[in-house]
CSV table of N, CA and C in Angstrom, one decimal:
chain,number,residue,atom,x,y,z
A,1,LEU,N,-1.6,36.8,20.4
A,1,LEU,CA,-0.2,36.6,19.9
A,1,LEU,C,-0.1,37.1,18.5
A,2,VAL,N,0.9,38.0,18.3
A,2,VAL,CA,1.2,38.4,16.9
A,2,VAL,C,2.5,37.8,16.5
A,3,PRO,N,2.5,36.8,15.7
A,3,PRO,CA,3.7,36.1,15.3
A,3,PRO,C,4.6,37.0,14.4
A,4,GLN,N,5.8,36.7,14.3
A,4,GLN,CA,6.7,37.4,13.4
A,4,GLN,C,6.3,37.3,12.0
A,5,LYS,N,5.8,36.1,11.6
A,5,LYS,CA,5.3,35.9,10.2
A,5,LYS,C,3.8,35.4,10.4
A,6,PRO,N,2.9,36.4,10.3
A,6,PRO,CA,1.5,36.1,10.5
A,6,PRO,C,0.9,35.2,9.4
A,7,SER,N,-0.2,34.5,9.7
A,7,SER,CA,-0.9,33.7,8.7
A,7,SER,C,-1.7,34.7,7.9
A,8,LEU,N,-1.6,34.5,6.6
A,8,LEU,CA,-2.4,35.4,5.7
A,8,LEU,C,-3.6,34.6,5.2
A,9,ALA,N,-4.8,35.2,5.4
A,9,ALA,CA,-6.0,34.5,5.1
A,9,ALA,C,-6.3,34.6,3.6
A,10,PRO,N,-7.1,33.7,3.1
A,10,PRO,CA,-7.6,33.9,1.7
A,10,PRO,C,-8.5,35.1,1.6
A,11,GLY,N,-8.4,35.9,0.5
A,11,GLY,CA,-9.3,37.0,0.4
A,11,GLY,C,-8.5,38.3,0.1
A,12,GLY,N,-9.2,39.4,0.2
A,12,GLY,CA,-8.7,40.7,0.0
A,12,GLY,C,-8.0,41.3,1.2
A,13,LEU,N,-7.6,42.6,1.0
A,13,LEU,CA,-6.9,43.3,2.1
A,13,LEU,C,-7.7,43.4,3.3
A,14,ALA,N,-9.0,43.7,3.2
A,14,ALA,CA,-9.9,43.9,4.3
A,14,ALA,C,-10.0,42.5,5.1
A,15,ASP,N,-10.0,41.5,4.3
A,15,ASP,CA,-10.0,40.1,4.9
A,15,ASP,C,-8.7,39.8,5.7
A,16,GLN,N,-7.6,40.3,5.3
A,16,GLN,CA,-6.3,40.1,6.0
A,16,GLN,C,-6.3,40.8,7.3
A,17,VAL,N,-6.9,42.0,7.4
A,17,VAL,CA,-6.9,42.8,8.6
A,17,VAL,C,-7.9,42.3,9.6
A,18,SER,N,-9.1,41.9,9.0
A,18,SER,CA,-10.2,41.5,9.9
A,18,SER,C,-10.3,40.1,10.3
A,19,TYR,N,-9.4,39.3,9.7
A,19,TYR,CA,-9.4,37.8,9.9
A,19,TYR,C,-9.4,37.5,11.5
A,20,PRO,N,-10.2,36.7,11.9
A,20,PRO,CA,-11.1,35.7,11.3
A,20,PRO,C,-12.5,36.1,11.1
A,21,LEU,N,-12.8,37.4,11.2
A,21,LEU,CA,-14.2,37.8,10.9
A,21,LEU,C,-14.5,37.6,9.4
A,22,ALA,N,-15.8,37.4,9.2
A,22,ALA,CA,-16.3,37.3,7.8
A,22,ALA,C,-16.3,38.6,7.1
A,23,GLU,N,-16.1,38.7,5.8
A,23,GLU,CA,-16.1,39.9,5.1
A,23,GLU,C,-17.4,40.6,5.2
A,24,ALA,N,-18.5,39.9,5.4
A,24,ALA,CA,-19.9,40.6,5.5
A,24,ALA,C,-20.0,41.5,6.7
A,25,SER,N,-19.2,41.3,7.7
A,25,SER,CA,-19.2,42.1,8.9
A,25,SER,C,-18.4,43.4,8.7
A,26,ILE,N,-17.7,43.5,7.6
A,26,ILE,CA,-16.9,44.7,7.3
A,26,ILE,C,-17.6,45.5,6.3
A,27,SER,N,-18.5,46.4,6.8
A,27,SER,CA,-19.2,47.2,5.9
A,27,SER,C,-19.1,48.7,6.3
A,28,GLU,N,-19.4,49.6,5.3
A,28,GLU,CA,-19.3,51.0,5.6
A,28,GLU,C,-20.4,51.4,6.6
A,29,ALA,N,-21.5,50.7,6.6
A,29,ALA,CA,-22.6,51.0,7.5
A,29,ALA,C,-22.2,50.8,8.9
A,30,THR,N,-21.4,49.8,9.2
A,30,THR,CA,-21.1,49.5,10.6
A,30,THR,C,-19.9,50.3,11.1
A,31,GLY,N,-19.2,51.0,10.2
A,31,GLY,CA,-18.0,51.8,10.5
A,31,GLY,C,-16.8,51.0,10.6
A,32,GLU,N,-16.9,49.7,10.3
A,32,GLU,CA,-15.7,48.9,10.4
A,32,GLU,C,-14.6,49.2,9.4
A,33,GLN,N,-15.1,49.6,8.2
A,33,GLN,CA,-14.1,50.0,7.2
A,33,GLN,C,-13.2,51.1,7.6
A,34,ALA,N,-13.8,52.1,8.3
A,34,ALA,CA,-13.0,53.3,8.8
A,34,ALA,C,-12.1,52.8,9.8
A,35,ARG,N,-12.5,51.9,10.7
A,35,ARG,CA,-11.6,51.4,11.8
A,35,ARG,C,-10.5,50.6,11.1
A,36,LEU,N,-10.8,49.8,10.1
A,36,LEU,CA,-9.8,49.0,9.4
A,36,LEU,C,-8.7,50.0,8.8
A,37,LEU,N,-9.2,51.0,8.2
A,37,LEU,CA,-8.2,52.0,7.6
A,37,LEU,C,-7.4,52.7,8.6
A,38,THR,N,-8.0,52.9,9.8
A,38,THR,CA,-7.2,53.5,10.9
A,38,THR,C,-6.1,52.6,11.4
A,39,CYS,N,-6.4,51.3,11.4
A,39,CYS,CA,-5.4,50.3,11.8
A,39,CYS,C,-4.3,50.2,10.8
A,40,LEU,N,-4.6,50.3,9.5
A,40,LEU,CA,-3.6,50.3,8.5
A,40,LEU,C,-2.7,51.6,8.5
A,41,GLU,N,-3.4,52.7,8.9
A,41,GLU,CA,-2.6,53.9,9.0
A,41,GLU,C,-1.7,53.9,10.2
A,42,ALA,N,-2.1,53.2,11.3
A,42,ALA,CA,-1.2,53.2,12.5
A,42,ALA,C,0.1,52.4,12.2
A,43,VAL,N,0.0,51.5,11.2
A,43,VAL,CA,1.2,50.7,11.0
A,43,VAL,C,1.9,51.1,9.6
A,44,GLY,N,1.4,52.2,9.1
A,44,GLY,CA,2.1,52.7,7.8
A,44,GLY,C,1.8,51.9,6.6
A,45,LEU,N,0.6,51.3,6.5
A,45,LEU,CA,0.2,50.5,5.3
A,45,LEU,C,-1.0,51.1,4.6
A,46,THR,N,-1.3,52.4,4.7
A,46,THR,CA,-2.4,53.0,4.0
A,46,THR,C,-2.2,52.9,2.5
A,47,TYR,N,-1.0,52.9,2.0
A,47,TYR,CA,-0.7,52.8,0.6
A,47,TYR,C,-1.2,51.5,0.0
A,48,LEU,N,-1.3,50.4,0.8
A,48,LEU,CA,-1.9,49.2,0.4
A,48,LEU,C,-3.4,49.3,0.1
A,49,ALA,N,-4.0,50.1,1.0
A,49,ALA,CA,-5.5,50.3,0.8
A,49,ALA,C,-5.7,51.1,-0.4
A,50,ASP,N,-4.9,52.1,-0.7
A,50,ASP,CA,-5.0,52.9,-1.9
A,50,ASP,C,-4.8,52.0,-3.1
A,51,ARG,N,-3.8,51.2,-3.1
A,51,ARG,CA,-3.4,50.4,-4.2
A,51,ARG,C,-4.4,49.3,-4.5
A,52,HIS,N,-5.0,48.7,-3.5
A,52,HIS,CA,-5.9,47.5,-3.6
A,52,HIS,C,-7.4,47.8,-3.4
A,53,ARG,N,-7.8,49.0,-3.2
A,53,ARG,CA,-9.2,49.2,-2.8
A,53,ARG,C,-10.2,48.7,-3.8
A,54,ASP,N,-9.9,49.0,-5.1
A,54,ASP,CA,-10.9,48.6,-6.1
A,54,ASP,C,-10.8,47.1,-6.4
A,55,LYS,N,-9.6,46.5,-6.6
A,55,LYS,CA,-9.5,45.2,-7.1
A,55,LYS,C,-9.4,44.1,-6.0
A,56,HIS,N,-8.7,44.4,-4.9
A,56,HIS,CA,-8.4,43.4,-3.9
A,56,HIS,C,-8.9,43.8,-2.5
A,57,TRP,N,-9.8,44.7,-2.4
A,57,TRP,CA,-10.2,45.2,-1.1
A,57,TRP,C,-10.9,44.1,-0.3
A,58,THR,N,-11.9,43.5,-0.9
A,58,THR,CA,-12.6,42.4,-0.2
A,58,THR,C,-12.4,41.1,-1.0
A,59,SER,N,-13.0,40.1,-0.6
A,59,SER,CA,-12.8,38.7,-1.1
A,59,SER,C,-12.3,38.6,-2.5
A,60,GLU,N,-11.1,38.2,-2.6
A,60,GLU,CA,-10.5,37.9,-3.9
A,60,GLU,C,-9.5,36.8,-3.7
A,61,PRO,N,-10.0,35.6,-3.6
A,61,PRO,CA,-9.2,34.4,-3.2
A,61,PRO,C,-7.9,34.1,-4.0
A,62,GLU,N,-7.8,34.7,-5.1
A,62,GLU,CA,-6.6,34.4,-5.9
A,62,GLU,C,-5.4,35.3,-5.6
A,63,VAL,N,-5.5,36.2,-4.6
A,63,VAL,CA,-4.4,37.2,-4.3
A,63,VAL,C,-3.3,36.4,-3.6
A,64,PRO,N,-2.1,36.4,-4.1
A,64,PRO,CA,-1.0,35.7,-3.4
A,64,PRO,C,-0.3,36.7,-2.5
A,65,TRP,N,-0.9,37.0,-1.3
A,65,TRP,CA,-0.4,38.0,-0.4
A,65,TRP,C,1.0,37.7,0.0
A,66,GLU,N,1.3,36.4,0.2
A,66,GLU,CA,2.7,36.0,0.6
A,66,GLU,C,3.7,36.5,-0.4
A,67,GLU,N,3.4,36.5,-1.6
A,67,GLU,CA,4.3,37.0,-2.7
A,67,GLU,C,4.2,38.5,-2.9
A,68,MET,N,3.1,39.1,-2.7
A,68,MET,CA,2.9,40.5,-3.0
A,68,MET,C,3.5,41.4,-1.9
A,69,LEU,N,3.5,40.9,-0.6
A,69,LEU,CA,4.0,41.7,0.5
A,69,LEU,C,5.4,41.3,1.0
A,70,SER,N,6.2,42.2,1.3
A,70,SER,CA,7.5,41.9,1.9
A,70,SER,C,7.3,41.3,3.3
A,71,GLY,N,8.3,40.8,3.9
A,71,GLY,CA,8.3,40.3,5.2
A,71,GLY,C,7.9,41.4,6.2
A,72,GLY,N,8.4,42.6,6.0
A,72,GLY,CA,8.1,43.7,6.9
A,72,GLY,C,6.6,44.1,6.8
A,73,GLU,N,6.1,44.1,5.6
A,73,GLU,CA,4.7,44.4,5.3
A,73,GLU,C,3.8,43.4,6.0
A,74,GLN,N,4.2,42.1,5.9
A,74,GLN,CA,3.4,41.1,6.5
A,74,GLN,C,3.4,41.2,8.0
A,75,GLN,N,4.5,41.6,8.6
A,75,GLN,CA,4.5,41.8,10.0
A,75,GLN,C,3.6,43.0,10.4
A,76,ARG,N,3.7,44.1,9.7
A,76,ARG,CA,2.9,45.2,10.0
A,76,ARG,C,1.4,44.9,9.8
A,77,LEU,N,1.1,44.0,8.8
A,77,LEU,CA,-0.3,43.6,8.6
A,77,LEU,C,-0.8,42.8,9.8
A,78,GLY,N,0.1,42.0,10.4
A,78,GLY,CA,-0.3,41.2,11.6
A,78,GLY,C,-0.5,42.2,12.8
A,79,ILE,N,0.2,43.2,12.9
A,79,ILE,CA,0.0,44.2,13.9
A,79,ILE,C,-1.3,45.0,13.7
A,80,ALA,N,-1.6,45.3,12.4
A,80,ALA,CA,-2.8,46.0,12.1
A,80,ALA,C,-4.0,45.1,12.5
A,81,ARG,N,-3.9,43.8,12.2
A,81,ARG,CA,-4.9,42.8,12.6
A,81,ARG,C,-5.1,42.8,14.1
A,82,CYS,N,-4.1,42.9,14.9
A,82,CYS,CA,-4.1,42.9,16.3
A,82,CYS,C,-4.9,44.2,16.8
A,83,LEU,N,-4.5,45.3,16.2
A,83,LEU,CA,-5.1,46.6,16.6
A,83,LEU,C,-6.6,46.6,16.2
A,84,PHE,N,-7.0,46.0,15.1
A,84,PHE,CA,-8.3,45.9,14.7
A,84,PHE,C,-9.2,45.2,15.7
A,85,HIS,N,-8.7,44.1,16.2
A,85,HIS,CA,-9.5,43.3,17.2
A,85,HIS,C,-9.4,43.8,18.6
A,86,ARG,N,-8.6,44.8,18.9
A,86,ARG,CA,-8.6,45.4,20.2
A,86,ARG,C,-8.4,44.5,21.4
A,87,PRO,N,-7.4,43.7,21.4
A,87,PRO,CA,-7.2,42.7,22.5
A,87,PRO,C,-6.8,43.5,23.8
A,88,ALA,N,-7.1,42.9,25.0
A,88,ALA,CA,-6.7,43.6,26.2
A,88,ALA,C,-5.2,43.5,26.4
A,89,VAL,N,-4.6,42.4,25.9
A,89,VAL,CA,-3.2,42.1,25.9
A,89,VAL,C,-2.7,41.6,24.6
A,90,ALA,N,-1.5,42.0,24.1
A,90,ALA,CA,-1.0,41.5,22.9
A,90,ALA,C,0.5,41.1,23.2
A,91,VAL,N,0.8,39.9,22.7
A,91,VAL,CA,2.2,39.4,22.8
A,91,VAL,C,2.8,39.4,21.4
A,92,LEU,N,3.9,40.1,21.2
A,92,LEU,CA,4.5,40.2,19.9
A,92,LEU,C,5.6,39.2,19.8
A,93,GLY,N,5.6,38.3,18.8
A,93,GLY,CA,6.6,37.3,18.6
A,93,GLY,C,7.8,37.7,17.8
């Protein structure tokens, strides 16, 4: 289920897309970072990766994502999360 207003997890941008996976599983060695970027690209949010790669890419619990992202960006982030986890079926709310 992809709700209209997705829950935003504590942490960085990678944590938002990969939630509920732990940050440790998102490494360059496993290729998960490339897949994560592909999901952001699919929903038109690659500029967030460019903007937050150094400072807020991974765990940064002080990031107020609800305030930093517009409602539309939050929705697209929820869709990117869905694409990242590759469900057999997705229901959009």
